[in-house]
Amino acid sequence: MKITKRVILISTALHLLYFVATFGVGFIRTLNYEPDIIAEAGNVTTLHNEVAIGTTGSPLIYVLTWIGLAVLLALGMFTAQRIRQAR
């Protein structure tokens, strides 16, 4: 397999692993969450009509990290290939 295809696959796999791990951690935290109702009984506040779960960011950052990781992996693989050929 050419280095460029291998680098793209590795970068994609690492990003998918990151997304799955982030989702898994959030899911486990949600399952294990137990609110402390007694401690919060004295702190009464007005409830809002909107709920925000998690955070959002620009999807461009994921594209840039995917490309950046692919470039770094390609440089590393080209360097390793040159070192192997020099021996």
mmCIF file of C-alpha atoms in Angstrom:
data_model
loop_
_atom_site.group_PDB
_atom_site.id
_atom_site.type_symbol
_atom_site.label_atom_id
_atom_site.label_comp_id
_atom_site.label_asym_id
_atom_site.label_seq_id
_atom_site.Cartn_x
_atom_site.Cartn_y
_atom_site.Cartn_z
ATOM 1 C CA MET A 1 0.000 0.000 0.000
ATOM 2 C CA LYS A 2 1.359 3.404 -0.849
ATOM 3 C CA ILE A 3 2.442 5.635 1.981
ATOM 4 C CA THR A 4 -0.178 8.298 1.214
ATOM 5 C CA LYS A 5 -3.057 5.811 1.388
ATOM 6 C CA ARG A 6 -1.663 4.291 4.577
ATOM 7 C CA VAL A 7 -1.239 7.743 6.153
ATOM 8 C CA ILE A 8 -4.819 8.748 5.281
ATOM 9 C CA LEU A 9 -6.177 5.507 6.747
ATOM 10 C CA ILE A 10 -4.147 5.859 9.953
ATOM 11 C CA SER A 11 -5.206 9.498 10.389
ATOM 12 C CA THR A 12 -8.852 8.565 9.843
ATOM 13 C CA ALA A 13 -8.603 5.652 12.268
ATOM 14 C CA LEU A 14 -7.051 7.840 14.975
ATOM 15 C CA HIS A 15 -9.737 10.500 14.552
ATOM 16 C CA LEU A 16 -12.496 7.872 14.712
ATOM 17 C CA LEU A 17 -10.891 6.451 17.843
ATOM 18 C CA TYR A 18 -10.900 9.945 19.357
ATOM 19 C CA PHE A 19 -14.612 10.456 18.554
ATOM 20 C CA VAL A 20 -15.584 7.042 19.914
ATOM 21 C CA ALA A 21 -13.549 7.566 23.094
ATOM 22 C CA THR A 22 -15.042 11.027 23.661
ATOM 23 C CA PHE A 23 -18.549 9.670 23.165
ATOM 24 C CA GLY A 24 -17.813 6.691 25.437
ATOM 25 C CA VAL A 25 -16.505 8.852 28.270
ATOM 26 C CA GLY A 26 -19.549 11.135 28.044
ATOM 27 C CA PHE A 27 -21.890 8.157 27.961
ATOM 28 C CA ILE A 28 -20.281 6.560 31.026
ATOM 29 C CA ARG A 29 -20.370 9.867 32.917
ATOM 30 C CA THR A 30 -24.065 10.234 32.056
ATOM 31 C CA LEU A 31 -24.860 6.716 33.246
ATOM 32 C CA ASN A 32 -23.037 7.215 36.552
ATOM 33 C CA TYR A 33 -24.318 10.721 37.345
ATOM 34 C CA GLU A 34 -26.269 11.044 40.580
ATOM 35 C CA PRO A 35 -27.386 14.554 41.504
ATOM 36 C CA ASP A 36 -26.943 15.633 45.106
ATOM 37 C CA ILE A 37 -30.490 16.830 45.729
ATOM 38 C CA ILE A 38 -30.081 17.464 49.467
ATOM 39 C CA ALA A 39 -27.063 19.750 49.001
ATOM 40 C CA GLU A 40 -28.832 21.709 46.278
ATOM 41 C CA ALA A 41 -32.121 22.117 48.198
ATOM 42 C CA GLY A 42 -31.026 25.428 49.731
ATOM 43 C CA ASN A 43 -29.867 26.832 46.379
ATOM 44 C CA VAL A 44 -33.113 27.484 44.507
ATOM 45 C CA THR A 45 -32.755 29.136 41.114
ATOM 46 C CA THR A 46 -35.073 29.789 38.217
ATOM 47 C CA LEU A 47 -35.027 27.068 35.588
ATOM 48 C CA HIS A 48 -34.390 28.046 31.999
ATOM 49 C CA ASN A 49 -36.340 26.774 29.021
ATOM 50 C CA GLU A 50 -33.198 25.679 27.151
ATOM 51 C CA VAL A 51 -30.771 22.872 27.863
ATOM 52 C CA ALA A 52 -27.249 22.583 26.467
ATOM 53 C CA ILE A 53 -25.497 19.244 26.650
ATOM 54 C CA GLY A 54 -21.820 19.217 25.762
ATOM 55 C CA THR A 55 -20.009 21.781 23.711
ATOM 56 C CA THR A 56 -19.785 22.609 20.064
ATOM 57 C CA GLY A 57 -16.918 23.915 18.051
ATOM 58 C CA SER A 58 -15.992 24.525 14.486
ATOM 59 C CA PRO A 59 -15.857 21.337 12.389
ATOM 60 C CA LEU A 60 -12.978 22.947 10.514
ATOM 61 C CA ILE A 61 -10.652 22.103 13.411
ATOM 62 C CA TYR A 62 -11.210 18.389 12.813
ATOM 63 C CA VAL A 63 -10.427 18.733 9.123
ATOM 64 C CA LEU A 64 -7.251 20.662 9.927
ATOM 65 C CA THR A 65 -6.114 18.145 12.548
ATOM 66 C CA TRP A 66 -6.869 15.289 10.154
ATOM 67 C CA ILE A 67 -4.740 16.887 7.429
ATOM 68 C CA GLY A 68 -2.020 17.903 9.892
ATOM 69 C CA LEU A 69 -1.788 14.413 11.359
ATOM 70 C CA ALA A 70 -1.657 12.917 7.864
ATOM 71 C CA VAL A 71 1.204 15.245 6.911
ATOM 72 C CA LEU A 72 3.136 14.447 10.101
ATOM 73 C CA LEU A 73 2.644 10.717 9.607
ATOM 74 C CA ALA A 74 3.733 10.991 5.967
ATOM 75 C CA LEU A 75 6.898 12.843 6.943
ATOM 76 C CA GLY A 76 7.659 10.220 9.572
ATOM 77 C CA MET A 77 7.048 7.346 7.165
ATOM 78 C CA PHE A 78 9.144 8.951 4.407
ATOM 79 C CA THR A 79 11.961 9.522 6.898
ATOM 80 C CA ALA A 80 11.774 5.938 8.155
ATOM 81 C CA GLN A 81 11.776 4.674 4.565
ATOM 82 C CA ARG A 82 14.862 6.769 3.717
ATOM 83 C CA ILE A 83 16.678 5.495 6.813
ATOM 84 C CA ARG A 84 15.876 1.881 5.909
ATOM 85 C CA GLN A 85 17.095 2.407 2.342
ATOM 86 C CA ALA A 86 20.334 4.012 3.541
ATOM 87 C CA ARG A 87 21.306 0.932 5.559
#
